[in-house]
Coordinates of C-alpha atoms in Angstrom, one line a residue:
M794 CA -63.4 40.3 2.0
K795 CA -64.2 37.5 -0.8
I796 CA -60.0 38.0 -2.8
F797 CA -58.8 37.0 0.5
Q798 CA -61.6 34.2 0.6
S799 CA -60.9 32.6 -2.4
N800 CA -57.1 34.0 -3.6
S801 CA -53.9 31.9 -1.5
K802 CA -51.2 33.8 0.2
R803 CA -49.6 34.0 -2.4
L804 CA -51.6 36.3 -4.1
L805 CA -52.8 38.2 -0.8
R806 CA -48.4 38.6 -0.2
R807 CA -48.2 40.2 -3.9
F808 CA -52.0 42.9 -2.4
I809 CA -50.1 44.1 1.2
F810 CA -46.4 44.2 -1.7
T811 CA -48.8 47.1 -4.5
Y812 CA -50.4 48.5 -1.0
Q813 CA -47.3 49.3 1.0
I814 CA -45.6 50.8 -2.2
T815 CA -49.0 52.7 -2.7
T816 CA -49.5 53.8 0.9
Q817 CA -46.0 53.8 2.5
S818 CA -47.7 51.5 5.2
T819 CA -45.6 48.9 8.0
F820 CA -46.7 45.9 7.6
P821 CA -44.6 43.6 9.6
P822 CA -41.1 42.7 7.7
H823 CA -40.9 40.2 4.7
P824 CA -37.7 38.4 5.9
P825 CA -38.6 36.8 9.1
L826 CA -41.5 35.1 7.4
L827 CA -38.2 34.0 4.2
K828 CA -36.2 33.1 7.0
T829 CA -38.8 30.9 8.1
L830 CA -39.3 28.9 4.9
C831 CA -35.5 28.8 4.2
S832 CA -34.9 27.0 7.9
N833 CA -38.2 24.7 7.1
G834 CA -37.1 23.8 3.9
Q835 CA -39.4 25.6 1.7
L836 CA -36.8 26.8 -0.9
R837 CA -38.7 26.4 -3.8
E838 CA -41.3 28.9 -2.0
A839 CA -38.5 31.3 -0.2
L840 CA -37.7 31.8 -3.9
S841 CA -40.8 32.7 -5.5
E842 CA -40.5 35.2 -1.8
M843 CA -37.7 36.4 -3.3
V844 CA -39.5 37.1 -6.4
I845 CA -42.8 38.7 -5.3
Q846 CA -40.3 41.5 -3.0
G847 CA -38.5 42.5 -6.2
P848 CA -36.1 45.8 -5.3
E849 CA -37.5 45.6 -1.8
M850 CA -34.8 42.4 -0.8
K851 CA -32.8 43.5 1.7
F852 CA -29.4 41.8 2.6
E853 CA -31.1 40.0 5.6
G854 CA -33.4 38.1 3.4
Y855 CA -30.7 37.4 0.4
D856 CA -28.5 36.2 3.4
A857 CA -31.1 33.8 4.3
L858 CA -31.3 32.2 1.2
L859 CA -27.4 32.3 0.5
N860 CA -27.3 29.7 3.6
A861 CA -30.0 27.5 2.7
C862 CA -28.5 26.8 -0.8
V863 CA -25.9 26.6 0.6
N864 CA -26.3 23.3 2.8
Q865 CA -28.1 21.9 0.0
R866 CA -26.0 22.6 -2.6
A867 CA -28.4 24.0 -4.4
I868 CA -27.0 25.7 -7.2
R869 CA -29.7 26.4 -9.1
E870 CA -31.0 27.9 -6.5
G871 CA -28.2 29.8 -5.9
Q872 CA -27.4 31.0 -9.5
R873 CA -31.3 31.9 -9.0
V874 CA -30.1 34.2 -6.5
H875 CA -26.9 35.4 -7.7
A876 CA -28.8 36.3 -11.1
H877 CA -31.9 38.9 -8.5
M878 CA -28.9 40.3 -6.6
I879 CA -27.9 41.7 -10.5
K880 CA -31.1 42.1 -11.7
T881 CA -32.5 44.5 -9.8
C882 CA -28.7 46.3 -8.7
Y883 CA -27.9 45.7 -5.6
L884 CA -25.1 46.4 -4.2
A885 CA -24.0 42.9 -2.3
P886 CA -21.3 43.6 1.0
V887 CA -19.1 41.9 1.0
Y888 CA -20.0 39.7 3.8
L889 CA -22.8 38.3 0.6
R890 CA -20.6 37.9 -1.9
S891 CA -17.7 35.6 0.8
R892 CA -21.0 33.8 0.8
F893 CA -21.4 33.0 -2.9
I894 CA -17.3 32.4 -3.0
V895 CA -18.1 29.3 -0.2
F896 CA -21.4 28.1 -1.9
Y897 CA -20.0 27.5 -5.4
T898 CA -17.0 26.4 -4.5
K899 CA -19.1 23.6 -2.0
C900 CA -21.0 23.2 -5.5
E901 CA -17.9 21.9 -7.0
C902 CA -18.0 25.3 -9.3
L903 CA -14.7 26.9 -9.1
N904 CA -14.4 29.2 -11.7
D905 CA -17.4 30.1 -11.0
A906 CA -16.0 30.9 -7.3
R907 CA -12.9 33.0 -8.4
R908 CA -14.9 34.7 -10.7
V909 CA -16.9 36.1 -7.4
L910 CA -14.1 36.7 -6.1
D911 CA -12.0 38.3 -8.5
E912 CA -15.7 40.9 -10.3
M913 CA -15.3 42.0 -6.1
P914 CA -14.6 45.8 -5.4
Q915 CA -13.0 44.7 -1.6
R916 CA -12.2 41.4 -0.3
N917 CA -11.6 41.0 3.0
V918 CA -9.7 38.1 4.9
V919 CA -12.8 36.7 4.8
S920 CA -12.8 36.7 0.7
W921 CA -9.2 36.1 0.6
T922 CA -9.0 32.4 2.6
A923 CA -12.3 31.4 1.5
M924 CA -10.6 30.6 -2.5
I925 CA -7.8 30.7 -0.8
S926 CA -9.5 27.7 1.1
A927 CA -11.1 26.7 -2.2
Y928 CA -8.4 24.8 -4.2
S929 CA -5.7 23.3 -1.3
Q930 CA -9.4 21.4 -0.3
R931 CA -9.7 20.6 -3.4
G932 CA -6.0 19.6 -4.3
F933 CA -5.4 23.1 -6.7
A934 CA -1.8 23.4 -4.6
P935 CA -0.7 26.2 -7.0
E936 CA -3.5 28.5 -7.1
A937 CA -3.5 28.3 -3.8
L938 CA 0.1 29.2 -3.0
H939 CA -0.3 32.1 -6.5
L940 CA -3.2 33.2 -4.8
F941 CA -2.6 33.7 -1.2
V942 CA 1.0 35.5 -2.6
Q943 CA -1.6 38.0 -3.4
M944 CA -3.0 39.0 -1.5
L945 CA 0.0 39.3 0.5
R946 CA 0.1 42.8 -2.4
S947 CA -3.2 43.7 -1.8
G948 CA -2.4 44.7 1.3
T949 CA -5.1 42.6 2.5
E950 CA -3.5 40.6 6.9
P951 CA -4.0 36.7 6.8
N952 CA -5.1 35.4 9.6
E953 CA -5.1 32.1 11.2
F954 CA -7.4 30.7 9.6
T955 CA -5.8 31.3 6.5
F956 CA -2.1 30.3 7.7
A957 CA -3.6 27.0 8.7
T958 CA -5.3 26.6 4.7
V959 CA -2.2 27.7 2.5
L960 CA 0.1 24.8 5.0
T961 CA -2.2 22.3 3.3
S962 CA -1.0 23.3 0.3
C963 CA 3.0 23.5 0.3
T964 CA 3.7 20.7 -0.5
G965 CA 6.4 19.2 -2.9
A966 CA 9.8 21.2 -3.1
S967 CA 9.2 24.1 -4.4
G968 CA 5.4 24.1 -2.6
F969 CA 8.2 23.4 1.5
E970 CA 10.8 26.1 0.6
L971 CA 7.7 28.6 0.6
G972 CA 6.5 26.7 3.4
R973 CA 9.1 27.1 5.1
Q974 CA 8.7 31.0 4.7
I975 CA 4.7 31.2 5.5
H976 CA 6.7 29.6 8.6
S977 CA 8.7 32.7 9.0
L978 CA 5.4 35.0 8.9
I979 CA 3.3 32.9 10.9
T980 CA 5.8 33.4 13.7
K981 CA 6.4 37.0 12.9
R982 CA 2.7 37.7 13.3
N983 CA 2.8 35.9 17.0
Y984 CA 0.1 32.6 15.0
E985 CA 2.6 30.1 15.6
S986 CA 1.0 29.2 19.7
H987 CA -2.1 29.2 17.3
I988 CA -3.7 25.1 18.3
F989 CA -4.6 25.6 13.2
V990 CA -1.5 27.1 12.9
G991 CA 0.6 24.8 14.1
S992 CA -1.6 21.5 13.8
S993 CA -0.8 22.6 9.8
L994 CA 3.1 23.1 10.1
L995 CA 4.3 20.3 12.4
D996 CA 1.5 18.6 9.4
M997 CA 2.9 20.1 6.4
Y998 CA 6.9 19.7 8.0
A999 CA 6.0 16.1 8.9
K1000 CA 4.8 15.2 5.2
G1001 CA 7.4 17.2 4.1
G1002 CA 10.5 14.2 5.9
R1003 CA 10.8 17.0 7.8
I1004 CA 9.7 15.4 11.4
H1005 CA 12.8 16.5 13.5
E1006 CA 10.8 20.5 12.7
A1007 CA 7.4 19.1 13.0
R1008 CA 8.6 17.5 16.0
G1009 CA 9.7 21.2 17.8
V1010 CA 6.1 22.6 15.8
F1011 CA 4.0 20.1 18.5
D1012 CA 6.2 20.5 21.2
C1013 CA 5.6 24.2 21.4
L1014 CA 2.3 24.1 21.4
P1015 CA 1.0 25.2 24.4
E1016 CA -1.9 23.4 23.5
R1017 CA -3.1 20.6 22.1
D1018 CA -6.2 18.8 20.2
V1019 CA -6.0 15.5 19.1
V1020 CA -5.7 16.7 15.4
C1021 CA -2.4 17.7 16.3
C1022 CA -1.4 14.9 17.9
T1023 CA -3.2 12.1 15.6
A1024 CA -0.4 14.6 13.4
I1025 CA 3.1 14.1 14.6
I1026 CA 1.6 10.5 15.4
S1027 CA 1.3 9.6 11.7
G1028 CA 4.3 11.7 10.6
Y1029 CA 6.8 9.2 12.5
A1030 CA 4.0 6.2 11.6
Q1031 CA 4.3 7.2 8.0
L1032 CA 9.1 7.3 7.6
G1033 CA 8.8 4.3 9.4
L1034 CA 9.7 5.5 13.4
D1035 CA 7.8 3.0 14.1
E1036 CA 8.9 2.6 18.3
E1037 CA 9.1 6.6 18.1
A1038 CA 5.1 6.7 16.8
L1039 CA 4.0 4.2 19.6
E1040 CA 6.8 5.9 22.2
L1041 CA 4.4 9.4 21.4
F1042 CA 1.1 7.8 21.0
R1043 CA 1.5 6.1 24.5
R1044 CA 2.8 9.4 26.6
L1045 CA -0.3 11.1 24.6
Q1046 CA -2.9 8.4 26.1
M1047 CA -0.9 8.8 29.8
E1048 CA -1.8 12.9 29.3
G1049 CA -4.1 12.3 28.5
M1050 CA -5.3 12.7 24.7
S1051 CA -8.4 11.5 23.3
S1052 CA -8.1 9.4 20.3
N1053 CA -10.4 9.7 16.3
Y1054 CA -10.1 7.1 13.7
V1055 CA -7.0 9.0 12.8
T1056 CA -5.4 7.9 15.4
Y1057 CA -5.6 4.4 15.1
A1058 CA -5.9 4.4 11.6
S1059 CA -2.1 6.3 12.7
V1060 CA -0.9 3.5 15.9
L1061 CA -2.5 0.4 13.5
T1062 CA 0.2 1.3 10.2
A1063 CA 3.8 2.5 13.2
L1064 CA 2.5 -1.9 14.7
S1065 CA 2.2 -3.2 10.9
G1066 CA 6.1 -1.8 10.5
L1067 CA 6.6 -3.1 14.0
T1068 CA 4.7 -6.9 12.8
A1069 CA 3.9 -6.5 17.2
L1070 CA 1.1 -8.5 16.8
D1071 CA 0.3 -7.8 20.5
Q1072 CA 0.3 -4.7 20.6
G1073 CA -1.8 -4.3 17.0
K1074 CA -4.0 -6.5 18.7
Q1075 CA -4.4 -4.3 21.9
V1076 CA -5.5 -1.8 19.9
H1077 CA -8.0 -3.9 18.6
N1078 CA -10.3 -4.1 21.6
H1079 CA -9.2 -0.3 22.8
V1080 CA -11.0 0.5 19.2
L1081 CA -14.2 -1.5 20.0
R1082 CA -14.5 -1.4 23.5
S1083 CA -14.1 2.7 22.7
Q1084 CA -17.2 2.0 20.2
V1085 CA -15.0 4.4 17.9
P1086 CA -17.1 5.0 14.5
S1087 CA -15.9 2.0 11.5
Y1088 CA -14.5 4.1 9.1
A1089 CA -13.3 2.7 6.2
V1090 CA -10.0 4.2 7.1
L1091 CA -9.5 2.4 10.0
Q1092 CA -10.4 -1.4 9.3
N1093 CA -8.2 -0.6 5.7
S1094 CA -5.9 -0.3 9.0
L1095 CA -6.6 -3.3 10.6
I1096 CA -6.4 -5.0 7.4
D1097 CA -3.4 -3.6 6.2
M1098 CA -2.1 -4.4 10.1
Y1099 CA -3.4 -7.9 10.5
S1100 CA -2.0 -9.4 7.3
K1101 CA 1.8 -7.4 7.9
C1102 CA 1.8 -9.2 11.8
G1103 CA 0.8 -12.4 9.8
N1104 CA -2.4 -13.8 10.8
L1105 CA -4.2 -13.4 7.6
I1106 CA -7.4 -15.3 9.2
Y1107 CA -7.7 -11.6 11.7
S1108 CA -7.1 -9.7 8.1
R1109 CA -9.7 -11.5 6.5
N1110 CA -12.7 -11.9 9.2
V1111 CA -12.0 -8.0 9.0
F1112 CA -12.2 -6.9 5.6
D1113 CA -14.8 -10.4 5.2
N1114 CA -17.5 -7.7 7.9
M1115 CA -16.7 -4.5 5.6
S1116 CA -20.9 -3.1 5.8
D1117 CA -18.3 -1.6 2.8
R1118 CA -15.8 -2.5 1.2
T1119 CA -13.6 0.6 -0.8
V1120 CA -11.2 -0.2 -3.6
I1121 CA -8.1 0.0 -0.8
S1122 CA -10.1 -3.0 1.2
W1123 CA -10.3 -5.0 -1.9
N1124 CA -6.2 -3.5 -2.0
A1125 CA -4.9 -4.8 1.4
I1126 CA -5.8 -7.6 1.6
L1127 CA -5.0 -8.5 -1.8
V1128 CA -1.8 -7.2 -1.0
G1129 CA -1.6 -9.3 2.5
Y1130 CA -2.9 -12.4 -0.2
G1131 CA 0.5 -11.3 -2.2
K1132 CA 3.2 -11.1 1.2
H1133 CA 2.4 -14.5 2.4
G1134 CA 2.5 -16.4 -1.4
M1135 CA -0.9 -17.7 -1.8
G1136 CA -1.3 -16.8 -5.4
K1137 CA -4.5 -18.6 -5.6
E1138 CA -6.2 -17.0 -3.4
V1139 CA -5.2 -14.3 -4.8
V1140 CA -6.6 -14.8 -8.4
E1141 CA -10.3 -16.3 -6.3
L1142 CA -10.2 -12.7 -5.0
F1143 CA -9.0 -10.7 -7.4
K1144 CA -12.5 -13.4 -9.8
L1145 CA -15.0 -12.2 -6.4
M1146 CA -14.3 -8.7 -6.7
R1147 CA -14.9 -8.7 -10.4
E1148 CA -18.3 -11.0 -9.6
E1149 CA -19.4 -7.6 -7.4
N1150 CA -18.8 -5.7 -9.8
K1151 CA -19.2 -3.2 -6.7
V1152 CA -16.2 -1.7 -6.5
K1153 CA -13.7 -1.1 -9.6
P1154 CA -10.1 -2.9 -9.7
D1155 CA -7.2 0.0 -10.3
T1156 CA -3.6 0.2 -11.4
V1157 CA -2.8 -0.6 -7.1
T1158 CA -5.6 -3.5 -7.7
F1159 CA -3.3 -5.4 -10.4
L1160 CA -0.3 -4.8 -9.4
A1161 CA -1.6 -6.5 -6.5
V1162 CA -2.3 -9.3 -8.2
L1163 CA 0.2 -9.3 -10.4
C1164 CA 2.7 -9.1 -7.4
G1165 CA 0.7 -11.9 -6.2
C1166 CA 0.9 -14.5 -9.0
S1167 CA 5.0 -13.5 -9.2
H1168 CA 5.3 -14.4 -5.1
G1169 CA 3.3 -18.0 -5.0
G1170 CA 4.8 -19.2 -8.7
M1171 CA 1.8 -18.6 -11.1
E1172 CA 3.7 -16.4 -14.3
D1173 CA 1.6 -17.9 -16.3
R1174 CA -1.4 -17.3 -14.9
G1175 CA 0.0 -13.2 -14.3
L1176 CA 1.1 -13.3 -18.4
E1177 CA -2.3 -13.9 -18.5
I1178 CA -3.9 -11.3 -17.2
F1179 CA -1.0 -8.6 -18.0
D1180 CA -2.1 -10.3 -21.1
E1181 CA -6.2 -8.6 -20.7
M1182 CA -5.3 -5.8 -19.6
M1183 CA -2.8 -5.2 -22.3
N1184 CA -6.5 -6.0 -24.3
G1185 CA -8.7 -3.5 -22.7
K1186 CA -10.5 -5.9 -20.8
Y1187 CA -9.9 -4.3 -17.2
G1188 CA -10.2 -0.5 -18.6
V1189 CA -7.2 -0.1 -17.2
E1190 CA -3.9 1.0 -18.4
P1191 CA -0.5 -0.9 -17.7
E1192 CA 2.3 1.2 -16.2
N1193 CA 5.7 0.9 -16.1
E1194 CA 5.2 -0.6 -12.6
H1195 CA 3.0 -2.9 -14.4
Y1196 CA 5.8 -3.7 -16.5
G1197 CA 8.5 -4.4 -13.7
C1198 CA 6.0 -7.0 -11.7
V1199 CA 5.7 -9.0 -15.3
V1200 CA 9.6 -9.0 -15.1
D1201 CA 9.7 -10.6 -12.3
L1202 CA 7.2 -12.9 -12.8
L1203 CA 9.5 -14.4 -15.4
A1204 CA 13.5 -13.7 -13.7
R1205 CA 11.8 -15.2 -10.2
A1206 CA 10.3 -18.2 -12.2
G1207 CA 13.7 -18.5 -12.9
R1208 CA 12.8 -17.7 -17.4
I1209 CA 15.7 -14.9 -17.3
E1210 CA 16.6 -14.3 -20.5
E1211 CA 12.7 -13.9 -21.6
A1212 CA 12.5 -11.4 -18.9
F1213 CA 15.5 -9.9 -20.2
E1214 CA 14.2 -10.1 -24.0
F1215 CA 10.8 -8.8 -22.2
I1216 CA 12.3 -5.5 -21.0
K1217 CA 13.9 -4.8 -24.8
K1218 CA 10.5 -4.9 -25.8
M1219 CA 8.9 -2.8 -23.3
P1220 CA 7.0 1.2 -24.1
F1221 CA 8.8 3.0 -21.0
E1222 CA 12.3 3.1 -20.3
P1223 CA 13.3 0.9 -17.5
T1224 CA 13.7 1.5 -14.2
A1225 CA 16.3 1.5 -11.6
A1226 CA 13.4 -1.0 -9.5
I1227 CA 13.6 -3.5 -12.6
W1228 CA 17.0 -3.9 -13.8
G1229 CA 17.3 -4.8 -10.3
S1230 CA 14.8 -7.1 -10.4
L1231 CA 16.4 -8.9 -13.3
L1232 CA 19.4 -8.8 -10.9
G1233 CA 18.5 -10.2 -8.5
S1234 CA 17.4 -12.9 -9.9
C1235 CA 20.6 -13.8 -12.1
K1236 CA 21.9 -14.0 -8.1
V1237 CA 18.9 -16.5 -7.2
H1238 CA 19.2 -18.7 -10.3
S1239 CA 22.7 -18.2 -11.3
N1240 CA 22.9 -16.4 -14.7
F1241 CA 26.3 -15.0 -14.4
D1242 CA 26.5 -13.4 -17.1
I1243 CA 23.0 -11.6 -18.0
G1244 CA 23.4 -9.8 -14.5
V1245 CA 26.7 -8.3 -15.2
F1246 CA 25.5 -7.2 -17.9
V1247 CA 22.1 -5.8 -15.6
G1248 CA 25.1 -4.7 -12.7
Q1249 CA 27.1 -2.7 -14.5
H1250 CA 24.1 -0.7 -15.6
L1251 CA 22.8 -0.8 -12.6
L1252 CA 25.7 0.7 -11.3
E1253 CA 25.9 3.4 -14.1
I1254 CA 22.1 5.1 -13.3
E1255 CA 22.4 4.2 -9.4
P1256 CA 25.6 4.9 -9.2
K1257 CA 24.9 4.8 -4.9
N1258 CA 22.6 2.6 -5.1
A1259 CA 24.3 0.1 -1.8
G1260 CA 22.3 -3.7 -3.1
N1261 CA 23.4 -3.1 -6.7
Y1262 CA 27.1 -3.3 -5.8
I1263 CA 26.1 -6.1 -3.2
I1264 CA 24.3 -8.4 -5.6
L1265 CA 27.2 -8.0 -8.8
S1266 CA 30.1 -8.9 -6.0
N1267 CA 27.6 -11.5 -4.6
L1268 CA 27.6 -12.6 -8.6
Y1269 CA 31.4 -12.3 -8.8
A1270 CA 32.0 -14.1 -5.5
S1271 CA 30.2 -17.0 -6.9
A1272 CA 31.7 -17.7 -9.4
G1273 CA 35.4 -17.2 -7.2
R1274 CA 35.9 -14.1 -8.6
W1275 CA 37.3 -11.7 -6.3
E1276 CA 39.9 -9.9 -7.9
D1277 CA 36.8 -7.8 -9.0
V1278 CA 34.8 -8.4 -5.6
R1279 CA 37.8 -6.9 -4.1
S1280 CA 37.3 -3.9 -7.5
L1281 CA 33.7 -3.5 -7.0
R1282 CA 34.2 -2.5 -2.6
K1283 CA 37.2 -0.1 -3.0
L1284 CA 34.5 1.0 -5.3
M1285 CA 32.6 1.1 -2.9
D1286 CA 35.0 3.0 0.3
E1287 CA 35.5 5.4 -3.3
K1288 CA 32.2 6.3 -3.9
A1289 CA 31.8 6.9 0.2
V1290 CA 28.5 4.4 -0.5
R1291 CA 26.7 2.6 2.5
K1292 CA 26.0 -0.8 2.6
E1293 CA 22.3 -0.7 4.9
P1294 CA 23.2 -3.7 8.4
G1295 CA 20.8 -6.8 8.3
R1296 CA 19.1 -6.3 11.1
S1297 CA 15.8 -8.4 12.1
W1298 CA 13.7 -8.5 16.0
I1299 CA 11.9 -10.2 18.0
E1300 CA 8.3 -8.9 20.1
L1301 CA 8.5 -10.6 23.9
D1302 CA 6.7 -8.9 26.5
Q1303 CA 5.0 -6.0 24.8
I1304 CA 9.5 -5.3 23.9
L1305 CA 11.0 -5.2 20.5
H1306 CA 14.5 -7.2 21.2
T1307 CA 16.6 -5.7 17.7
F1308 CA 20.0 -7.9 17.3
H1309 CA 22.2 -7.9 14.3
A1310 CA 24.9 -9.9 12.8
S1311 CA 26.9 -11.2 15.3
D1312 CA 24.9 -9.1 17.5
R1313 CA 27.4 -8.5 20.5
S1314 CA 25.0 -6.3 22.0
H1315 CA 21.9 -7.5 23.7
P1316 CA 22.4 -9.0 27.7
R1317 CA 22.2 -12.0 26.0
R1318 CA 23.9 -12.5 23.8
E1319 CA 26.9 -14.8 25.2
E1320 CA 24.1 -17.2 25.6
L1321 CA 21.8 -17.0 22.5
F1322 CA 25.5 -18.1 20.4
S1323 CA 25.5 -20.8 22.7
K1324 CA 22.3 -22.0 22.3
V1325 CA 22.2 -21.3 18.3
I1326 CA 25.3 -23.7 17.9
E1327 CA 23.5 -26.4 20.0
L1328 CA 20.5 -25.9 17.4
S1329 CA 22.7 -26.0 14.8
V1330 CA 24.2 -29.6 16.5
K1331 CA 20.7 -30.8 17.0
F1332 CA 18.5 -30.3 13.8
K1333 CA 22.3 -32.0 11.4
E1334 CA 21.7 -34.6 13.4
A1335 CA 18.1 -33.9 11.5
G1336 CA 19.3 -33.8 8.4
Y1337 CA 20.3 -29.5 8.3
S1338 CA 23.1 -28.8 7.0
P1339 CA 24.6 -24.9 6.8
D1340 CA 24.2 -23.5 3.3
L1341 CA 26.9 -21.1 2.8
S1342 CA 26.9 -20.2 -0.5
C1343 CA 25.1 -16.4 0.9
V1344 CA 28.7 -15.9 3.2
L1345 CA 30.7 -14.3 0.2
H1346 CA 34.4 -13.8 2.3
D1347 CA 37.7 -15.8 1.0
V1348 CA 37.8 -17.9 3.5
D1349 CA 37.1 -21.4 4.7
E1350 CA 34.0 -23.8 5.4
E1351 CA 34.8 -23.8 9.1
Q1352 CA 34.4 -19.7 9.2
K1353 CA 31.9 -19.6 6.9
E1354 CA 29.4 -21.9 9.3
K1355 CA 30.9 -19.5 11.8
I1356 CA 28.8 -16.4 10.2
V1357 CA 26.7 -17.8 9.1
L1358 CA 26.0 -18.7 12.8
G1359 CA 26.1 -15.0 13.5
H1360 CA 23.0 -14.0 11.0
S1361 CA 20.6 -11.9 13.2
E1362 CA 17.8 -14.0 12.6
K1363 CA 18.5 -16.2 13.9
L1364 CA 19.7 -14.8 17.4
A1365 CA 15.9 -13.6 17.8
M1366 CA 14.4 -17.0 16.3
T1367 CA 16.7 -18.3 19.1
L1368 CA 16.1 -15.9 22.0
G1369 CA 12.0 -17.0 20.5
L1370 CA 12.8 -20.3 21.9
I1371 CA 14.3 -19.7 24.8
T1372 CA 12.0 -17.0 26.1
T1373 CA 8.2 -18.5 25.1
P1374 CA 6.2 -21.6 26.0
H1375 CA 6.1 -24.5 24.0
G1376 CA 3.3 -24.2 21.0
V1377 CA 3.5 -20.4 20.5
P1378 CA 4.5 -18.7 17.2
I1379 CA 8.0 -17.2 16.6
R1380 CA 7.9 -14.2 14.6
V1381 CA 10.3 -12.7 13.3
I1382 CA 11.1 -8.8 10.8
K1383 CA 13.4 -8.5 9.3
N1384 CA 14.9 -5.4 7.1
L1385 CA 16.6 -7.0 4.2
R1386 CA 15.9 -10.4 2.3
I1387 CA 16.3 -13.1 4.5
C1388 CA 18.7 -15.6 3.2
V1389 CA 18.4 -19.3 2.5
D1390 CA 20.3 -20.8 5.0
C1391 CA 17.9 -18.4 8.2
H1392 CA 15.0 -20.4 6.3
N1393 CA 15.8 -23.3 6.2
F1394 CA 17.1 -23.3 9.6
A1395 CA 13.7 -21.2 10.4
K1396 CA 12.2 -25.3 8.7
F1397 CA 14.3 -26.9 10.9
M1398 CA 13.1 -25.2 14.0
S1399 CA 10.0 -25.5 13.2
S1400 CA 10.1 -29.6 12.5
V1401 CA 12.0 -30.3 15.1
F1402 CA 10.2 -28.2 17.9
E1403 CA 7.0 -27.8 17.2
R1404 CA 6.6 -24.4 16.6
E1405 CA 4.8 -21.8 13.9
V1406 CA 7.2 -19.5 12.6
S1407 CA 7.0 -16.2 11.4
L1408 CA 9.5 -14.6 9.1
R1409 CA 8.8 -11.2 7.2
D1410 CA 11.5 -9.8 4.9
K1411 CA 11.7 -6.7 3.3
N1412 CA 9.8 -8.2 0.4
R1413 CA 7.5 -10.8 1.6
F1414 CA 6.2 -13.5 4.7
H1415 CA 7.8 -17.0 5.1
L1416 CA 5.2 -18.3 7.3
I1417 CA 6.8 -21.9 8.0
V1418 CA 4.0 -25.2 9.7
G1419 CA 6.2 -28.6 10.2
G1420 CA 9.9 -27.5 8.6
I1421 CA 6.7 -26.7 5.7
C1422 CA 7.0 -22.8 4.3
C1423 CA 4.4 -21.0 2.7
C1424 CA 6.8 -20.1 0.4
G1425 CA 6.6 -23.5 -1.1
D1426 CA 11.4 -22.4 -1.1
Y1427 CA 10.2 -19.5 -3.6
W1428 CA 11.1 -17.1 -3.2

């Protein structure tokens, strides 16, 4: 008995183990002790127990150990368990081998996980699905799809989890086509109505831009959870179908859908596209009341929504109150300030980001900073930052898009020849977007020769882009070359190139009013046209003079003025003026670039009626207070 008093429990277990072998007696089994150690987090002691048991280790013991290693992501300990199986010649069942695939995957050892799968004498659907899931979750889409095909060839039937997993890898053109084939398999095996499979299917179609197919899958689901509801709302929002996203969100809320932070982030994306500030505030209040966890993705969406709705104060407030800012958070606020033409604030924020040194700037950060300098008229500071990038100061190599920002920076400042020379010296082949940026500035700064050269080049490399034809046509018109204008329009007809029509929106009492140029569809159209003419007369008394340079028709001055008075921005602003109380800001969004005359009209509306006017066009914001715009007439 003295040996039991002087030695530890470990020696006692060793003695009991020896006694069992020699006497064949039945002591209490070991797995419960091993399970207890594992459940208490005593992994080291459990491994010692495994060594003591040696070849007597059974399924229950290995299972308990392996589960503990998976939960703790204990790579070395898991490898010891694997080695013990091999050394003791334990023939692990399919279940344990599949658990090893999961274990190595959780520990980011994909090659080891694949080796386990390849060495399995038998595989079941769980084994295949575990490995396919590992590839899919880590962005190895081709490997996941190839393995799925291997699985089918082996004769193993996929289950709902296999289908739901592999569909997430069906991205890109080739992946999407395979996804459609997988959809056929799903239909044949009657998995289409399963909630996991349905969610993955509609997500695949939405990300592939096939929102109608995604909606078809969604409508056929017998039951819906927050995941599939969020997927379809997000699909609409990501494709710019903002009104459809909001309409569906409202409908699903009435049906009792409980939203999560991803749902709200998608809705905020749609609201930012519509600049629906009041509705955005309501969603923000709902998030606060429902106590949804403040994940970074939701806060980033709030920053983006407020800045795109023209309220940088709220945007900055969300940013300043974030406990953990990601690089996406910094990028969102930098882009917001840049779009408002606040170049100084962009540079100051960038400096603060580097001083905090918690998050490293990425390529998007520098795009935001360079664009902010461009819109803010700070070309010298922008060029300085670009030179610092070139010299390796920030550890981020300039890419094609950064070179494009420099072209835009120079061209906006009127340094057209310098921008043209910069393009010639670029280490990359200039994209159509870079040439297009230069062409637009040639129109603004009346550089006819370079503009025509660039325009003709763009027609060759982008024959279907209507914008290039329009800008080049504008150049010809400004020079009085109407024959060339007519030739371009004839060419557009021959190639079936259609210009995107200009549209403007204004939200009033949560209703979006949409206008086209010389719109005759709005129920108050006659009243609005009369009011625009009345305002024009009033503004002329205050010094307004219509800028007719944007009218590219060979007509007389009176007809040109009538055309500019029918612009969609003016109709939307006028509706806002006559339907909202004094002092309420007028917020209008335009899908194309705002013309100079509408910008001037808005400045006079702001000063004469003492209103804040916010105009958001395709490129940036114009916040006008007291007749002065934040852009400084530089855009």
